[in-house]
Amino acid sequence: MAGLADVHVVILAAGQGTRMKSQLPKVLHRVGGRPMIEYALRAADVVFPSTTTLIVGHRADMIRDRLAERGNFHFALQEPQLGTAHAVQQAESHLAGRKGTVILLSGDVPLLKASTLRRLLETHKNAGAAATVVTAVVDRPYGYGRIVRTKGRIARIVEERDAAANVRKIREINSGIYAFDLAPLFDALRAIASQNTQGEYYLTDLVAIYRRRRLPVETLLVENAQEIRGINSRTELAEVSSIVRQTKNEELMAAGVTIVDPATTYIDSDVEIGADTVIHPGVVIEGHTRIGSACEIQGSVRIRDSEIADRVRINNFCLIIGARVAEGASVGPFAHLRPETAVGEGAKIGNFVELKKTTMGPGSKANHLAYLGDATIGANVNVGAGTITCNYDGERKHATIIEDGAFIGSDTQLIAPVRVGKGAYVGAGSSITEDVPAGALAIARGRQSNIEGWVARKKGKKGTPAKR
Ligand code: UD1
Ligand code: CA
């Protein structure tokens, strides 16, 4: 049963986000590597809501699919999308008969701090308000709803499009974040009309309605207006993303990571990095990547959804996606680690080497120019320059196994499925089609024949070579 202290979060995410000019719903655009909506969902968690409702409409299926794994909230469909007040009404059937407080968030305000939501709840409760509006004073209020006050108290909110010149000058804006007492909410929402320039049902009209009904309305002014910045366009997406990035870099530096040039370092919000790791300019670290301590990540490297252990060195210009690199290994320059690759402890992957779905055992080396795909490579193996696992027969992929201590000569093709046994040697330039027993030497290439005096005879036919 719902008690008085119950908190219910409602997040608005049904709008089309017209100004984004995108096929993708606005709240799925990424900020710091996470879909924008993820920030609202995480912020909501801090007030320990007994229910969380996400209002979806425009491309609802896509949002549902994307958030399917997340759980702990439920969807309400707003179809068609007739404005923010109409959006909140879609939560009515779910919240009917309950008591408590509704915290209302927008899906497009990712910088909102958890502490602000806690303060909102406190302010709202302490004031015994029916509604509390989070506001901020900004230099450029353009686009936001303005807070109109009479005798210091909030009287109404006027949207940019409907504001007269004197109201447009007001610099206190509506953040779109509110607390509402559940009891009078849905009845008051029914009193909202759509007589405005957009023909929409504005949630912001609720303030004037509450004042008329003598329901107390409070405001909570946030000091740092950055926090409530909404994203409506690609420019705002870039601006907010840059703030998220800067905050992430500062957090990492505070925790002991050296970032040589924060301005050119792009690290997604969910990335973890250990102390004493040095990140050079132009590095991009994305998704759920974890990097250990005392690593060196040289310039112009991109790492995504990967695990890098301690004391690893990633040299310049590497692309690492969905891979694991164990302690003390070294990768690059110009290496490409593709998904399901594991580089063992102290292993070395050198320049122009590509690994796909390949395990490289501890201490093994592929120092130059190789393609190793669907391969299981043991410990202390030496893979010569120009080695290629021919893993694809045009229809299927096949595995290559190279056991501990084997030595693969340069320019070898390993035609899979094939196995090179423990400690075996493969002569340079071989095309290996059959398994090589442990300890054996395999050579599979045309035998060399030297034809004595051939050059002189050839030139003799054509005439004497030119004098030097
Ligand atoms: C809204 C506020 C404005 C405030 C600003 C803060 C209104 C009328 N205006 O304006 O006062 O300053 O936020 O960022 O509320 N949505 C729906 N269904 C709809 C329409 C919108 O779910 O029918 C959702 C959107 O997906 C979005 C949120 O509501 O997450 C806000 O809508 P948006 O169109 O961005 O409103 P603003 O013009 O920014
Ligand atoms: Ca908005």
PDB file of N, CA and C in Angstrom, residues 336-393:
ATOM      1  N   HIS A 336      45.067  -3.102 -34.567  1.00  0.00           N
ATOM      2  CA  HIS A 336      43.602  -3.168 -34.571  1.00  0.00           C
ATOM      3  C   HIS A 336      43.179  -4.419 -33.805  1.00  0.00           C
ATOM      4  N   LEU A 337      42.613  -4.223 -32.620  1.00  0.00           N
ATOM      5  CA  LEU A 337      42.105  -5.348 -31.844  1.00  0.00           C
ATOM      6  C   LEU A 337      40.601  -5.358 -31.961  1.00  0.00           C
ATOM      7  N   ARG A 338      40.095  -6.438 -32.529  1.00  0.00           N
ATOM      8  CA  ARG A 338      38.657  -6.513 -32.783  1.00  0.00           C
ATOM      9  C   ARG A 338      37.969  -7.366 -31.719  1.00  0.00           C
ATOM     10  N   PRO A 339      36.630  -7.379 -31.713  1.00  0.00           N
ATOM     11  CA  PRO A 339      35.909  -8.042 -30.626  1.00  0.00           C
ATOM     12  C   PRO A 339      36.360  -9.484 -30.342  1.00  0.00           C
ATOM     13  N   GLU A 340      36.242  -9.838 -29.072  1.00  0.00           N
ATOM     14  CA  GLU A 340      36.570 -11.166 -28.548  1.00  0.00           C
ATOM     15  C   GLU A 340      38.047 -11.499 -28.684  1.00  0.00           C
ATOM     16  N   THR A 341      38.862 -10.479 -28.650  1.00  0.00           N
ATOM     17  CA  THR A 341      40.301 -10.702 -28.663  1.00  0.00           C
ATOM     18  C   THR A 341      40.822 -10.587 -27.239  1.00  0.00           C
ATOM     19  N   ALA A 342      41.777 -11.464 -26.894  1.00  0.00           N
ATOM     20  CA  ALA A 342      42.406 -11.370 -25.576  1.00  0.00           C
ATOM     21  C   ALA A 342      43.911 -11.413 -25.753  1.00  0.00           C
ATOM     22  N   VAL A 343      44.570 -10.381 -25.284  1.00  0.00           N
ATOM     23  CA  VAL A 343      46.025 -10.314 -25.364  1.00  0.00           C
ATOM     24  C   VAL A 343      46.568 -10.649 -23.975  1.00  0.00           C
ATOM     25  N   GLY A 344      47.423 -11.665 -23.889  1.00  0.00           N
ATOM     26  CA  GLY A 344      47.892 -12.163 -22.598  1.00  0.00           C
ATOM     27  C   GLY A 344      48.933 -11.282 -21.933  1.00  0.00           C
ATOM     28  N   GLU A 345      49.238 -11.647 -20.699  1.00  0.00           N
ATOM     29  CA  GLU A 345      50.208 -10.890 -19.905  1.00  0.00           C
ATOM     30  C   GLU A 345      51.533 -10.734 -20.627  1.00  0.00           C
ATOM     31  N   GLY A 346      52.017  -9.522 -20.676  1.00  0.00           N
ATOM     32  CA  GLY A 346      53.328  -9.260 -21.255  1.00  0.00           C
ATOM     33  C   GLY A 346      53.429  -9.523 -22.753  1.00  0.00           C
ATOM     34  N   ALA A 347      52.314  -9.805 -23.402  1.00  0.00           N
ATOM     35  CA  ALA A 347      52.368 -10.074 -24.844  1.00  0.00           C
ATOM     36  C   ALA A 347      52.619  -8.778 -25.606  1.00  0.00           C
ATOM     37  N   LYS A 348      53.082  -8.927 -26.860  1.00  0.00           N
ATOM     38  CA  LYS A 348      53.380  -7.741 -27.681  1.00  0.00           C
ATOM     39  C   LYS A 348      52.680  -7.842 -29.030  1.00  0.00           C
ATOM     40  N   ILE A 349      51.882  -6.821 -29.294  1.00  0.00           N
ATOM     41  CA  ILE A 349      51.205  -6.727 -30.586  1.00  0.00           C
ATOM     42  C   ILE A 349      51.763  -5.489 -31.252  1.00  0.00           C
ATOM     43  N   GLY A 350      52.481  -5.661 -32.345  1.00  0.00           N
ATOM     44  CA  GLY A 350      53.183  -4.521 -32.931  1.00  0.00           C
ATOM     45  C   GLY A 350      52.428  -3.829 -34.036  1.00  0.00           C
ATOM     46  N   ASN A 351      53.166  -3.113 -34.858  1.00  0.00           N
ATOM     47  CA  ASN A 351      52.497  -2.276 -35.859  1.00  0.00           C
ATOM     48  C   ASN A 351      51.876  -3.073 -36.989  1.00  0.00           C
ATOM     49  N   PHE A 352      50.724  -2.570 -37.449  1.00  0.00           N
ATOM     50  CA  PHE A 352      49.951  -3.171 -38.537  1.00  0.00           C
ATOM     51  C   PHE A 352      49.617  -4.624 -38.258  1.00  0.00           C
ATOM     52  N   VAL A 353      49.193  -4.885 -37.060  1.00  0.00           N
ATOM     53  CA  VAL A 353      48.730  -6.224 -36.697  1.00  0.00           C
ATOM     54  C   VAL A 353      47.250  -6.125 -36.352  1.00  0.00           C
ATOM     55  N   GLU A 354      46.460  -7.043 -36.929  1.00  0.00           N
ATOM     56  CA  GLU A 354      45.019  -7.077 -36.668  1.00  0.00           C
ATOM     57  C   GLU A 354      44.681  -8.407 -36.003  1.00  0.00           C
ATOM     58  N   LEU A 355      43.951  -8.319 -34.893  1.00  0.00           N
ATOM     59  CA  LEU A 355      43.520  -9.533 -34.189  1.00  0.00           C
ATOM     60  C   LEU A 355      42.004  -9.553 -34.124  1.00  0.00           C
ATOM     61  N   LYS A 356      41.411 -10.667 -34.504  1.00  0.00           N
ATOM     62  CA  LYS A 356      39.959 -10.797 -34.394  1.00  0.00           C
ATOM     63  C   LYS A 356      39.644 -12.109 -33.710  1.00  0.00           C
ATOM     64  N   LYS A 357      38.838 -12.090 -32.652  1.00  0.00           N
ATOM     65  CA  LYS A 357      38.410 -13.307 -31.963  1.00  0.00           C
ATOM     66  C   LYS A 357      39.608 -14.222 -31.742  1.00  0.00           C
ATOM     67  N   THR A 358      40.664 -13.624 -31.233  1.00  0.00           N
ATOM     68  CA  THR A 358      41.923 -14.351 -31.112  1.00  0.00           C
ATOM     69  C   THR A 358      42.470 -14.201 -29.705  1.00  0.00           C
ATOM     70  N   THR A 359      42.989 -15.319 -29.189  1.00  0.00           N
ATOM     71  CA  THR A 359      43.648 -15.268 -27.892  1.00  0.00           C
ATOM     72  C   THR A 359      45.141 -15.350 -28.120  1.00  0.00           C
ATOM     73  N   MET A 360      45.841 -14.412 -27.545  1.00  0.00           N
ATOM     74  CA  MET A 360      47.293 -14.366 -27.668  1.00  0.00           C
ATOM     75  C   MET A 360      47.814 -14.675 -26.274  1.00  0.00           C
ATOM     76  N   GLY A 361      48.523 -15.801 -26.126  1.00  0.00           N
ATOM     77  CA  GLY A 361      48.950 -16.218 -24.788  1.00  0.00           C
ATOM     78  C   GLY A 361      49.988 -15.291 -24.184  1.00  0.00           C
ATOM     79  N   PRO A 362      50.267 -15.488 -22.882  1.00  0.00           N
ATOM     80  CA  PRO A 362      51.228 -14.622 -22.198  1.00  0.00           C
ATOM     81  C   PRO A 362      52.604 -14.683 -22.861  1.00  0.00           C
ATOM     82  N   GLY A 363      53.238 -13.544 -22.979  1.00  0.00           N
ATOM     83  CA  GLY A 363      54.598 -13.472 -23.508  1.00  0.00           C
ATOM     84  C   GLY A 363      54.705 -13.685 -25.004  1.00  0.00           C
ATOM     85  N   SER A 364      53.601 -13.897 -25.694  1.00  0.00           N
ATOM     86  CA  SER A 364      53.676 -14.113 -27.144  1.00  0.00           C
ATOM     87  C   SER A 364      53.826 -12.789 -27.877  1.00  0.00           C
ATOM     88  N   LYS A 365      54.355 -12.897 -29.104  1.00  0.00           N
ATOM     89  CA  LYS A 365      54.622 -11.662 -29.863  1.00  0.00           C
ATOM     90  C   LYS A 365      54.137 -11.785 -31.296  1.00  0.00           C
ATOM     91  N   ALA A 366      53.517 -10.721 -31.785  1.00  0.00           N
ATOM     92  CA  ALA A 366      53.262 -10.577 -33.223  1.00  0.00           C
ATOM     93  C   ALA A 366      53.647  -9.142 -33.486  1.00  0.00           C
ATOM     94  N   ASN A 367      54.905  -8.948 -33.852  1.00  0.00           N
ATOM     95  CA  ASN A 367      55.430  -7.581 -33.836  1.00  0.00           C
ATOM     96  C   ASN A 367      55.170  -6.753 -35.079  1.00  0.00           C
ATOM     97  N   HIS A 368      54.931  -7.438 -36.207  1.00  0.00           N
ATOM     98  CA  HIS A 368      54.746  -6.648 -37.437  1.00  0.00           C
ATOM     99  C   HIS A 368      53.770  -7.306 -38.392  1.00  0.00           C
ATOM    100  N   LEU A 369      52.894  -6.503 -39.001  1.00  0.00           N
ATOM    101  CA  LEU A 369      52.158  -6.879 -40.206  1.00  0.00           C
ATOM    102  C   LEU A 369      51.543  -8.263 -40.171  1.00  0.00           C
ATOM    103  N   ALA A 370      50.510  -8.469 -39.388  1.00  0.00           N
ATOM    104  CA  ALA A 370      49.907  -9.801 -39.360  1.00  0.00           C
ATOM    105  C   ALA A 370      48.395  -9.699 -39.245  1.00  0.00           C
ATOM    106  N   TYR A 371      47.698 -10.740 -39.756  1.00  0.00           N
ATOM    107  CA  TYR A 371      46.275 -10.872 -39.496  1.00  0.00           C
ATOM    108  C   TYR A 371      46.052 -12.194 -38.776  1.00  0.00           C
ATOM    109  N   LEU A 372      45.562 -12.126 -37.571  1.00  0.00           N
ATOM    110  CA  LEU A 372      45.303 -13.320 -36.773  1.00  0.00           C
ATOM    111  C   LEU A 372      43.831 -13.317 -36.391  1.00  0.00           C
ATOM    112  N   GLY A 373      43.060 -14.216 -37.028  1.00  0.00           N
ATOM    113  CA  GLY A 373      41.620 -14.267 -36.781  1.00  0.00           C
ATOM    114  C   GLY A 373      41.198 -15.664 -36.387  1.00  0.00           C
ATOM    115  N   ASP A 374      40.259 -15.784 -35.456  1.00  0.00           N
ATOM    116  CA  ASP A 374      39.762 -17.077 -34.957  1.00  0.00           C
ATOM    117  C   ASP A 374      40.922 -17.977 -34.538  1.00  0.00           C
ATOM    118  N   ALA A 375      41.916 -17.390 -33.910  1.00  0.00           N
ATOM    119  CA  ALA A 375      43.109 -18.150 -33.550  1.00  0.00           C
ATOM    120  C   ALA A 375      43.257 -18.253 -32.038  1.00  0.00           C
ATOM    121  N   THR A 376      43.756 -19.417 -31.599  1.00  0.00           N
ATOM    122  CA  THR A 376      44.111 -19.583 -30.192  1.00  0.00           C
ATOM    123  C   THR A 376      45.608 -19.793 -30.157  1.00  0.00           C
ATOM    124  N   ILE A 377      46.288 -18.823 -29.599  1.00  0.00           N
ATOM    125  CA  ILE A 377      47.748 -18.834 -29.618  1.00  0.00           C
ATOM    126  C   ILE A 377      48.233 -18.976 -28.192  1.00  0.00           C
ATOM    127  N   GLY A 378      49.113 -19.938 -27.967  1.00  0.00           N
ATOM    128  CA  GLY A 378      49.576 -20.230 -26.610  1.00  0.00           C
ATOM    129  C   GLY A 378      50.574 -19.208 -26.096  1.00  0.00           C
ATOM    130  N   ALA A 379      51.345 -19.637 -25.074  1.00  0.00           N
ATOM    131  CA  ALA A 379      52.310 -18.747 -24.440  1.00  0.00           C
ATOM    132  C   ALA A 379      53.622 -18.733 -25.221  1.00  0.00           C
ATOM    133  N   ASN A 380      54.320 -17.614 -25.154  1.00  0.00           N
ATOM    134  CA  ASN A 380      55.654 -17.464 -25.731  1.00  0.00           C
ATOM    135  C   ASN A 380      55.780 -17.929 -27.174  1.00  0.00           C
ATOM    136  N   VAL A 381      54.772 -17.613 -27.938  1.00  0.00           N
ATOM    137  CA  VAL A 381      54.802 -17.921 -29.372  1.00  0.00           C
ATOM    138  C   VAL A 381      55.361 -16.711 -30.088  1.00  0.00           C
ATOM    139  N   ASN A 382      56.159 -16.951 -31.149  1.00  0.00           N
ATOM    140  CA  ASN A 382      56.630 -15.842 -31.958  1.00  0.00           C
ATOM    141  C   ASN A 382      55.959 -15.910 -33.324  1.00  0.00           C
ATOM    142  N   VAL A 383      55.178 -14.886 -33.625  1.00  0.00           N
ATOM    143  CA  VAL A 383      54.484 -14.853 -34.909  1.00  0.00           C
ATOM    144  C   VAL A 383      55.245 -13.886 -35.801  1.00  0.00           C
ATOM    145  N   GLY A 384      55.811 -14.392 -36.890  1.00  0.00           N
ATOM    146  CA  GLY A 384      56.668 -13.564 -37.738  1.00  0.00           C
ATOM    147  C   GLY A 384      55.896 -12.543 -38.547  1.00  0.00           C
ATOM    148  N   ALA A 385      56.637 -11.594 -39.083  1.00  0.00           N
ATOM    149  CA  ALA A 385      56.042 -10.524 -39.896  1.00  0.00           C
ATOM    150  C   ALA A 385      55.308 -11.123 -41.083  1.00  0.00           C
ATOM    151  N   GLY A 386      54.138 -10.587 -41.359  1.00  0.00           N
ATOM    152  CA  GLY A 386      53.410 -11.012 -42.548  1.00  0.00           C
ATOM    153  C   GLY A 386      52.655 -12.319 -42.391  1.00  0.00           C
ATOM    154  N   THR A 387      52.490 -12.797 -41.177  1.00  0.00           N
ATOM    155  CA  THR A 387      51.730 -14.040 -40.962  1.00  0.00           C
ATOM    156  C   THR A 387      50.238 -13.773 -41.120  1.00  0.00           C
ATOM    157  N   ILE A 388      49.577 -14.702 -41.799  1.00  0.00           N
ATOM    158  CA  ILE A 388      48.135 -14.563 -41.987  1.00  0.00           C
ATOM    159  C   ILE A 388      47.440 -15.871 -41.640  1.00  0.00           C
ATOM    160  N   THR A 389      46.421 -15.789 -40.798  1.00  0.00           N
ATOM    161  CA  THR A 389      45.570 -16.956 -40.609  1.00  0.00           C
ATOM    162  C   THR A 389      44.492 -16.848 -41.681  1.00  0.00           C
ATOM    163  N   CYS A 390      44.441 -17.845 -42.552  1.00  0.00           N
ATOM    164  CA  CYS A 390      43.424 -17.830 -43.607  1.00  0.00           C
ATOM    165  C   CYS A 390      42.217 -18.548 -43.011  1.00  0.00           C
ATOM    166  N   ASN A 391      41.361 -17.754 -42.331  1.00  0.00           N
ATOM    167  CA  ASN A 391      40.317 -18.349 -41.493  1.00  0.00           C
ATOM    168  C   ASN A 391      38.998 -18.505 -42.233  1.00  0.00           C
ATOM    169  N   TYR A 392      38.914 -18.000 -43.428  1.00  0.00           N
ATOM    170  CA  TYR A 392      37.629 -17.939 -44.126  1.00  0.00           C
ATOM    171  C   TYR A 392      37.750 -18.652 -45.466  1.00  0.00           C
ATOM    172  N   ASP A 393      36.898 -19.655 -45.675  1.00  0.00           N
ATOM    173  CA  ASP A 393      36.974 -20.396 -46.941  1.00  0.00           C
ATOM    174  C   ASP A 393      35.952 -19.903 -47.959  1.00  0.00           C
TER     175      ASP A 393
END
